[in-house]
mmCIF file of C-alpha atoms in Angstrom:
data_model
loop_
_atom_site.group_PDB
_atom_site.id
_atom_site.type_symbol
_atom_site.label_atom_id
_atom_site.label_comp_id
_atom_site.label_asym_id
_atom_site.label_seq_id
_atom_site.Cartn_x
_atom_site.Cartn_y
_atom_site.Cartn_z
ATOM 1 C CA MET A 1 191.533 -16.144 18.405
ATOM 2 C CA ASN A 2 194.544 -18.327 17.739
ATOM 3 C CA LYS A 3 194.717 -21.951 18.824
ATOM 4 C CA SER A 4 197.293 -21.418 21.583
ATOM 5 C CA LEU A 5 195.147 -18.769 23.282
ATOM 6 C CA LYS A 6 192.079 -21.024 23.125
ATOM 7 C CA TYR A 7 194.108 -23.801 24.707
ATOM 8 C CA ILE A 8 195.221 -21.558 27.582
ATOM 9 C CA LEU A 9 191.693 -20.303 28.275
ATOM 10 C CA PHE A 10 190.393 -23.871 28.276
ATOM 11 C CA PHE A 11 193.172 -25.076 30.584
ATOM 12 C CA ILE A 12 192.673 -22.382 33.268
ATOM 13 C CA PRO A 13 189.078 -23.433 34.290
ATOM 14 C CA LEU A 14 190.164 -27.081 34.487
ATOM 15 C CA PHE A 15 193.083 -26.088 36.695
ATOM 16 C CA LEU A 16 190.806 -24.040 38.985
ATOM 17 C CA ILE A 17 188.338 -26.928 39.302
ATOM 18 C CA GLN A 18 191.112 -29.341 40.238
ATOM 19 C CA TYR A 19 192.624 -26.862 42.687
ATOM 20 C CA THR A 20 189.251 -26.229 44.339
ATOM 21 C CA THR A 21 188.653 -29.967 44.719
ATOM 22 C CA GLN A 22 192.067 -30.459 46.335
ATOM 23 C CA ALA A 23 191.478 -27.529 48.724
ATOM 24 C CA GLN A 24 188.328 -29.256 50.006
ATOM 25 C CA SER A 25 190.214 -32.366 51.121
ATOM 26 C CA SER A 26 192.409 -32.764 54.205
ATOM 27 C CA VAL A 27 194.023 -35.551 56.181
ATOM 28 C CA PHE A 28 194.319 -35.740 59.975
ATOM 29 C CA ARG A 29 195.279 -38.238 62.667
ATOM 30 C CA ILE A 30 193.132 -39.286 65.622
ATOM 31 C CA LYS A 31 193.181 -41.875 68.366
ATOM 32 C CA VAL A 32 189.995 -43.916 68.675
ATOM 33 C CA LYS A 33 189.131 -45.967 71.761
ATOM 34 C CA SER A 34 186.418 -48.249 73.033
ATOM 35 C CA GLY A 35 183.746 -47.297 75.486
ATOM 36 C CA LEU A 36 180.508 -46.355 73.778
ATOM 37 C CA ASP A 37 177.834 -48.955 73.097
ATOM 38 C CA ASN A 38 177.372 -48.066 69.430
ATOM 39 C CA THR A 39 179.354 -46.132 66.865
ATOM 40 C CA PRO A 40 179.204 -43.463 65.736
ATOM 41 C CA PRO A 41 179.854 -41.555 67.903
ATOM 42 C CA TYR A 42 183.424 -42.668 68.503
ATOM 43 C CA LEU A 43 185.571 -41.548 71.414
ATOM 44 C CA VAL A 44 188.532 -39.766 69.857
ATOM 45 C CA LYS A 45 191.527 -37.660 70.792
ATOM 46 C CA TYR A 46 193.280 -35.335 68.353
ATOM 47 C CA TYR A 47 197.031 -34.737 68.370
ATOM 48 C CA ASN A 48 196.613 -31.528 70.406
ATOM 49 C CA SER A 49 193.769 -32.734 72.688
ATOM 50 C CA LYS A 50 194.044 -33.376 76.408
ATOM 51 C CA ASP A 51 190.688 -35.102 76.787
ATOM 52 C CA TRP A 52 188.690 -37.647 74.835
ATOM 53 C CA GLU A 53 185.681 -36.303 72.972
ATOM 54 C CA LYS A 54 182.847 -37.625 70.852
ATOM 55 C CA PHE A 55 183.134 -37.828 67.052
ATOM 56 C CA TYR A 56 179.675 -38.168 65.548
ATOM 57 C CA ALA A 57 180.401 -38.743 61.840
ATOM 58 C CA GLU A 58 180.753 -42.168 60.234
ATOM 59 C CA ILE A 59 184.271 -43.116 59.150
ATOM 60 C CA LEU A 60 183.964 -45.043 55.897
ATOM 61 C CA GLN A 61 185.989 -48.254 55.466
ATOM 62 C CA PHE A 62 186.769 -48.295 59.217
ATOM 63 C CA ASN A 63 185.962 -51.747 60.612
ATOM 64 C CA TYR A 64 185.891 -50.644 64.241
ATOM 65 C CA ASN A 65 186.251 -53.258 67.006
ATOM 66 C CA PRO A 66 185.432 -51.977 70.544
ATOM 67 C CA GLY A 67 187.977 -54.381 72.025
ATOM 68 C CA PHE A 68 190.826 -52.365 70.536
ATOM 69 C CA GLU A 69 192.216 -48.853 70.551
ATOM 70 C CA TYR A 70 193.393 -47.328 67.276
ATOM 71 C CA ASN A 71 195.709 -44.660 65.974
ATOM 72 C CA ILE A 72 194.403 -43.854 62.495
ATOM 73 C CA ARG A 73 194.751 -41.416 59.625
ATOM 74 C CA VAL A 74 191.466 -40.083 58.230
ATOM 75 C CA LYS A 75 190.736 -38.193 55.025
ATOM 76 C CA LYS A 76 188.057 -35.512 55.153
ATOM 77 C CA THR A 77 186.400 -34.540 51.878
ATOM 78 C CA THR A 78 184.043 -31.572 51.917
ATOM 79 C CA THR A 79 181.389 -31.149 49.244
ATOM 80 C CA ALA A 80 178.580 -28.663 48.894
ATOM 81 C CA GLN A 81 176.268 -31.174 50.575
ATOM 82 C CA ALA A 82 178.338 -32.717 53.397
ATOM 83 C CA SER A 83 181.699 -33.693 54.830
ATOM 84 C CA ILE A 84 182.762 -37.285 54.172
ATOM 85 C CA TYR A 85 185.321 -39.072 56.355
ATOM 86 C CA THR A 86 187.218 -42.069 55.014
ATOM 87 C CA LEU A 87 189.814 -44.254 56.695
ATOM 88 C CA GLN A 88 193.141 -43.757 54.958
ATOM 89 C CA GLN A 89 195.459 -45.781 57.222
ATOM 90 C CA ILE A 90 195.505 -47.692 60.510
ATOM 91 C CA ILE A 91 198.816 -46.571 61.983
ATOM 92 C CA ASN A 92 198.587 -48.956 64.926
ATOM 93 C CA LYS A 93 196.016 -51.056 66.768
ATOM 94 C CA SER A 94 196.311 -52.407 70.324
ATOM 95 C CA PRO A 95 194.044 -54.280 72.762
ATOM 96 C CA ALA A 96 191.896 -51.984 74.886
ATOM 97 C CA GLU A 97 192.619 -51.527 78.580
ATOM 98 C CA ASN A 98 190.932 -53.647 81.239
ATOM 99 C CA THR A 99 187.800 -51.526 81.469
ATOM 100 C CA GLU A 100 184.193 -51.694 82.553
ATOM 101 C CA ILE A 101 181.281 -49.368 81.802
ATOM 102 C CA ALA A 102 178.932 -48.503 84.688
ATOM 103 C CA ILE A 103 175.880 -46.337 85.313
ATOM 104 C CA TRP A 104 176.108 -44.386 88.574
ATOM 105 C CA ASP A 105 173.784 -42.203 90.586
ATOM 106 C CA VAL A 106 175.848 -39.478 92.260
ATOM 107 C CA ALA A 107 174.483 -37.879 95.442
ATOM 108 C CA GLU A 108 174.115 -34.142 95.787
ATOM 109 C CA TYR A 109 176.811 -33.458 98.401
ATOM 110 C CA TYR A 110 180.394 -34.357 99.185
ATOM 111 C CA VAL A 111 180.667 -36.441 102.351
ATOM 112 C CA ASN A 112 183.375 -37.151 104.868
ATOM 113 C CA ASN A 113 185.975 -39.724 103.958
ATOM 114 C CA PRO A 114 185.444 -42.472 106.576
ATOM 115 C CA MET A 115 189.216 -42.935 106.806
ATOM 116 C CA SER A 116 190.465 -39.348 106.903
ATOM 117 C CA GLY A 117 187.364 -37.587 108.233
ATOM 118 C CA LYS A 118 187.621 -34.932 105.504
ATOM 119 C CA LEU A 119 184.901 -33.840 103.094
ATOM 120 C CA ALA A 120 186.535 -35.478 100.108
ATOM 121 C CA CYS A 121 184.253 -38.256 98.894
ATOM 122 C CA LEU A 122 181.485 -38.579 96.372
ATOM 123 C CA GLN A 123 178.589 -40.881 97.183
ATOM 124 C CA ILE A 124 177.722 -43.171 94.301
ATOM 125 C CA LYS A 125 175.180 -45.918 93.727
ATOM 126 C CA SER A 126 175.918 -48.255 90.825
ATOM 127 C CA ASN A 127 173.448 -50.033 88.583
ATOM 128 C CA LYS A 128 174.658 -53.323 90.104
ATOM 129 C CA LYS A 129 174.426 -52.440 93.816
ATOM 130 C CA ASN A 130 171.398 -50.834 95.404
ATOM 131 C CA LYS A 131 173.357 -49.089 98.147
ATOM 132 C CA TRP A 132 175.423 -45.933 98.499
ATOM 133 C CA GLU A 133 179.196 -46.262 98.440
ATOM 134 C CA TYR A 134 182.104 -43.833 98.721
ATOM 135 C CA ILE A 135 184.777 -43.017 96.161
ATOM 136 C CA ALA A 136 187.643 -40.672 97.025
ATOM 137 C CA GLY A 137 189.342 -40.585 93.616
ATOM 138 C CA PRO A 138 188.366 -38.051 90.935
ATOM 139 C CA ILE A 139 186.153 -38.818 87.950
ATOM 140 C CA LEU A 140 188.080 -37.429 84.993
ATOM 141 C CA GLY A 141 186.074 -34.958 82.935
ATOM 142 C CA PHE A 142 183.284 -34.688 85.533
ATOM 143 C CA ASP A 143 182.560 -31.085 86.563
ATOM 144 C CA TYR A 144 180.625 -32.035 89.688
ATOM 145 C CA GLN A 145 178.433 -29.444 91.408
ATOM 146 C CA GLU A 146 176.909 -29.901 94.834
ATOM 147 C CA GLN A 147 173.120 -29.620 95.243
ATOM 148 C CA TYR A 148 172.597 -31.642 92.050
ATOM 149 C CA ARG A 149 171.719 -35.332 91.779
ATOM 150 C CA TYR A 150 173.402 -36.917 88.746
ATOM 151 C CA ARG A 151 173.077 -40.087 86.738
ATOM 152 C CA ILE A 152 176.245 -40.648 84.737
ATOM 153 C CA LYS A 153 177.947 -43.221 82.545
ATOM 154 C CA VAL A 154 181.461 -43.955 83.779
ATOM 155 C CA LYS A 155 184.374 -45.892 82.379
ATOM 156 C CA GLN A 156 186.344 -47.745 85.058
ATOM 157 C CA THR A 157 189.873 -48.711 84.068
ATOM 158 C CA LYS A 158 192.104 -50.926 86.163
ATOM 159 C CA VAL A 159 195.537 -49.325 86.337
ATOM 160 C CA LYS A 160 198.120 -51.716 84.987
ATOM 161 C CA ASP A 161 200.025 -53.760 87.600
ATOM 162 C CA THR A 162 197.978 -52.280 90.484
ATOM 163 C CA ASP A 163 194.639 -52.846 92.204
ATOM 164 C CA SER A 164 193.562 -49.210 91.810
ATOM 165 C CA LEU A 165 190.906 -47.950 89.409
ATOM 166 C CA ARG A 166 190.750 -44.850 87.244
ATOM 167 C CA TYR A 167 187.325 -43.303 86.639
ATOM 168 C CA GLU A 168 186.417 -41.334 83.523
ATOM 169 C CA LEU A 169 183.142 -39.637 82.645
ATOM 170 C CA MET A 170 181.584 -40.833 79.401
ATOM 171 C CA ASP A 171 178.175 -39.178 79.526
ATOM 172 C CA ILE A 172 175.858 -37.247 81.861
ATOM 173 C CA ILE A 173 172.501 -38.999 81.542
ATOM 174 C CA SER A 174 170.634 -36.633 83.865
ATOM 175 C CA LYS A 175 171.277 -33.739 86.233
ATOM 176 C CA GLU A 176 168.578 -32.501 88.604
ATOM 177 C CA ARG A 177 168.784 -29.798 91.243
ATOM 178 C CA VAL A 178 167.857 -31.025 94.716
ATOM 179 C CA THR A 179 165.340 -28.956 96.629
ATOM 180 C CA GLU A 180 167.100 -26.698 99.103
ATOM 181 C CA LEU A 181 166.644 -27.276 102.817
ATOM 182 C CA PRO A 182 163.997 -25.190 104.611
ATOM 183 C CA SER A 183 164.906 -22.178 106.749
ATOM 184 C CA VAL A 184 164.734 -24.221 109.974
ATOM 185 C CA ALA A 185 167.986 -25.854 108.853
ATOM 186 C CA SER A 186 169.710 -22.472 109.062
ATOM 187 C CA PHE A 187 168.561 -22.136 112.669
ATOM 188 C CA LEU A 188 169.859 -25.597 113.552
ATOM 189 C CA ALA A 189 173.201 -24.754 111.945
ATOM 190 C CA ARG A 190 173.721 -21.756 114.237
ATOM 191 C CA PHE A 191 174.364 -23.898 117.315
ATOM 192 C CA LYS A 192 176.029 -26.999 118.632
ATOM 193 C CA TRP A 193 173.365 -29.357 120.021
ATOM 194 C CA ASN A 194 174.348 -31.391 123.091
ATOM 195 C CA LEU A 195 172.399 -34.540 123.939
ATOM 196 C CA LEU A 196 170.540 -34.151 127.229
ATOM 197 C CA GLN A 197 168.123 -37.084 127.291
ATOM 198 C CA LEU A 198 167.972 -40.436 125.504
ATOM 199 C CA ASN A 199 164.899 -42.655 125.899
ATOM 200 C CA GLY A 200 163.895 -40.703 129.003
ATOM 201 C CA LYS A 201 167.309 -40.969 130.733
ATOM 202 C CA ASP A 202 169.662 -38.116 131.573
ATOM 203 C CA VAL A 203 172.780 -38.615 129.420
ATOM 204 C CA THR A 204 174.493 -35.232 129.723
ATOM 205 C CA SER A 205 177.623 -36.967 131.043
ATOM 206 C CA SER A 206 178.014 -38.819 127.732
ATOM 207 C CA LYS A 207 179.185 -35.614 125.985
ATOM 208 C CA ALA A 208 177.289 -36.681 122.848
ATOM 209 C CA TYR A 209 176.376 -33.895 120.456
ATOM 210 C CA ILE A 210 175.383 -33.085 116.876
ATOM 211 C CA GLY A 211 176.161 -30.138 114.594
ATOM 212 C CA PHE A 212 174.425 -29.090 111.359
ATOM 213 C CA ASP A 213 175.806 -27.533 108.168
ATOM 214 C CA ALA A 214 172.819 -26.044 106.320
ATOM 215 C CA LYS A 215 174.822 -24.974 103.265
ATOM 216 C CA ASN A 216 176.024 -28.489 102.492
ATOM 217 C CA GLY A 217 173.166 -30.419 104.102
ATOM 218 C CA THR A 218 175.590 -32.348 106.315
ATOM 219 C CA ILE A 219 175.963 -33.232 109.976
ATOM 220 C CA ALA A 220 178.906 -34.100 112.216
ATOM 221 C CA GLY A 221 178.980 -35.052 115.858
ATOM 222 C CA SER A 222 179.923 -37.553 118.512
ATOM 223 C CA THR A 223 178.198 -40.320 120.428
ATOM 224 C CA GLY A 224 180.586 -39.682 123.313
ATOM 225 C CA CYS A 225 182.768 -42.480 121.958
ATOM 226 C CA ASN A 226 182.977 -42.337 118.172
ATOM 227 C CA ASN A 227 182.663 -39.400 115.815
ATOM 228 C CA PHE A 228 179.989 -39.649 113.111
ATOM 229 C CA TRP A 229 179.046 -37.704 109.978
ATOM 230 C CA GLY A 230 176.618 -37.819 107.070
ATOM 231 C CA ASN A 231 173.697 -35.890 105.559
ATOM 232 C CA PHE A 232 170.381 -34.653 106.837
ATOM 233 C CA ASN A 233 167.051 -33.974 105.144
ATOM 234 C CA ILE A 234 164.057 -32.060 106.441
ATOM 235 C CA LYS A 235 160.539 -32.312 105.059
ATOM 236 C CA GLY A 236 157.766 -30.767 107.099
ATOM 237 C CA ASN A 237 158.093 -32.069 110.656
ATOM 238 C CA LEU A 238 160.262 -35.018 109.599
ATOM 239 C CA ILE A 239 164.032 -35.189 109.763
ATOM 240 C CA SER A 240 166.273 -37.991 108.522
ATOM 241 C CA PHE A 241 170.011 -38.709 108.510
ATOM 242 C CA PRO A 242 170.893 -40.799 105.422
ATOM 243 C CA HIS A 243 174.363 -42.072 104.543
ATOM 244 C CA LEU A 244 175.768 -42.016 108.075
ATOM 245 C CA ALA A 245 179.344 -43.093 108.739
ATOM 246 C CA SER A 246 181.428 -43.221 111.910
ATOM 247 C CA ASN A 247 184.731 -44.224 113.404
ATOM 248 C CA MET A 248 184.985 -47.834 114.498
ATOM 249 C CA LYS A 249 186.512 -47.534 117.968
ATOM 250 C CA SER A 250 185.218 -50.099 120.470
ATOM 251 C CA CYS A 251 182.864 -48.488 122.996
ATOM 252 C CA ASN A 252 182.418 -50.032 126.442
ATOM 253 C CA GLY A 253 181.522 -48.883 129.922
ATOM 254 C CA PRO A 254 178.351 -47.930 131.806
ATOM 255 C CA ASN A 255 178.036 -44.562 130.039
ATOM 256 C CA ASN A 256 178.166 -46.045 126.540
ATOM 257 C CA ILE A 257 175.027 -44.927 124.660
ATOM 258 C CA GLU A 258 176.217 -45.439 121.095
ATOM 259 C CA ASN A 259 173.983 -48.371 120.127
ATOM 260 C CA ASP A 260 170.835 -46.638 121.401
ATOM 261 C CA PHE A 261 171.940 -43.359 119.809
ATOM 262 C CA PHE A 262 172.301 -44.858 116.313
ATOM 263 C CA ALA A 263 169.193 -47.014 116.714
ATOM 264 C CA ILE A 264 167.205 -43.757 116.789
ATOM 265 C CA ILE A 265 168.899 -41.478 114.286
ATOM 266 C CA GLU A 266 169.111 -44.233 111.657
ATOM 267 C CA GLN A 267 165.299 -44.429 111.596
ATOM 268 C CA LYS A 268 163.690 -43.189 108.356
ATOM 269 C CA GLN A 269 160.685 -41.501 110.005
ATOM 270 C CA ILE A 270 161.809 -39.207 112.826
ATOM 271 C CA GLN A 271 159.499 -36.398 113.895
ATOM 272 C CA PHE A 272 161.053 -33.293 115.388
ATOM 273 C CA ASP A 273 160.256 -29.925 116.868
ATOM 274 C CA ILE A 274 162.217 -27.062 118.370
ATOM 275 C CA ALA A 275 161.007 -25.737 121.728
ATOM 276 C CA GLU A 276 162.883 -22.612 122.780
ATOM 277 C CA GLN A 277 166.367 -24.033 123.413
ATOM 278 C CA THR A 278 165.857 -27.740 122.742
ATOM 279 C CA LEU A 279 165.686 -29.939 119.663
ATOM 280 C CA ASN A 280 163.302 -32.824 120.317
ATOM 281 C CA LEU A 281 163.118 -36.059 118.327
ATOM 282 C CA TYR A 282 160.149 -38.448 118.327
ATOM 283 C CA ILE A 283 159.559 -41.989 117.059
ATOM 284 C CA ASP A 284 155.877 -42.848 116.533
ATOM 285 C CA GLY A 285 154.942 -39.838 118.663
ATOM 286 C CA LYS A 286 157.167 -40.860 121.591
ATOM 287 C CA LEU A 287 159.863 -38.417 122.745
ATOM 288 C CA VAL A 288 163.165 -40.294 122.448
ATOM 289 C CA MET A 289 165.883 -37.596 122.268
ATOM 290 C CA ILE A 290 166.335 -34.104 123.640
ATOM 291 C CA PHE A 291 169.239 -31.933 122.533
ATOM 292 C CA GLY A 292 170.046 -28.595 124.132
ATOM 293 C CA LEU A 293 171.631 -25.774 122.164
ATOM 294 C CA GLU A 294 175.043 -24.482 123.137
ATOM 295 C CA ARG A 295 175.643 -20.816 122.407
ATOM 296 C CA GLU A 296 179.129 -19.743 121.387
#
């Protein structure tokens, strides 16, 4: 074999090795933002992404500061053992938005917006406040399903030059299905229930009533003055009405029963039974409310 042929045969394997090595490397751009407690994972968005997503690999030589958002170029090198990511360039770096991270419990049903009266609000309880509150705005990236109780991590961002907030899901910590209401709820939902007696007095002239929605576990009604709405739960012979809200119209006059009405249904331990055409509520064994069904 002549020398030139040996040289060619020797050169070809070297060329193939170099070509293979180059084919295993690539460069791409991503945006990286703050939000997670520790990195990795990072929150990133690719050039063709609509939503932020988690990036679990370490980016070598990237001195990440959670107070900033980055636009970076990253080199990916793939070997037989693993993929290695290395920072190649920081294209730009800017201070992060005015944000706050919160842990929320999210209740299992939509509720009426106290302002509009429409079923448009989520009920949330933050890790800072031990009470339920309403939010009408969407939580970006949150595929909420009714009949589930959630615990989620949320990023709250103050919109620049406004007082409004933007909410964005960061993580679903837990999701648990809430036990469905018993069959008696379906019976209650078939009728409108007009208030007949309150604390032993005839109050049919008040026009107060209550209606049940068994599918959503909600109620809506009137005290004869203000409309009210919220949720209801049934367990055995106990019924409760958590998260009640109402209009705020001033109620006066001799037929005003609103204060006594709410004083009863806001109790946590209300016994009930259904006797033919009446729904009866008891506090400590004492009959305090009688509703009569109204057939359509």
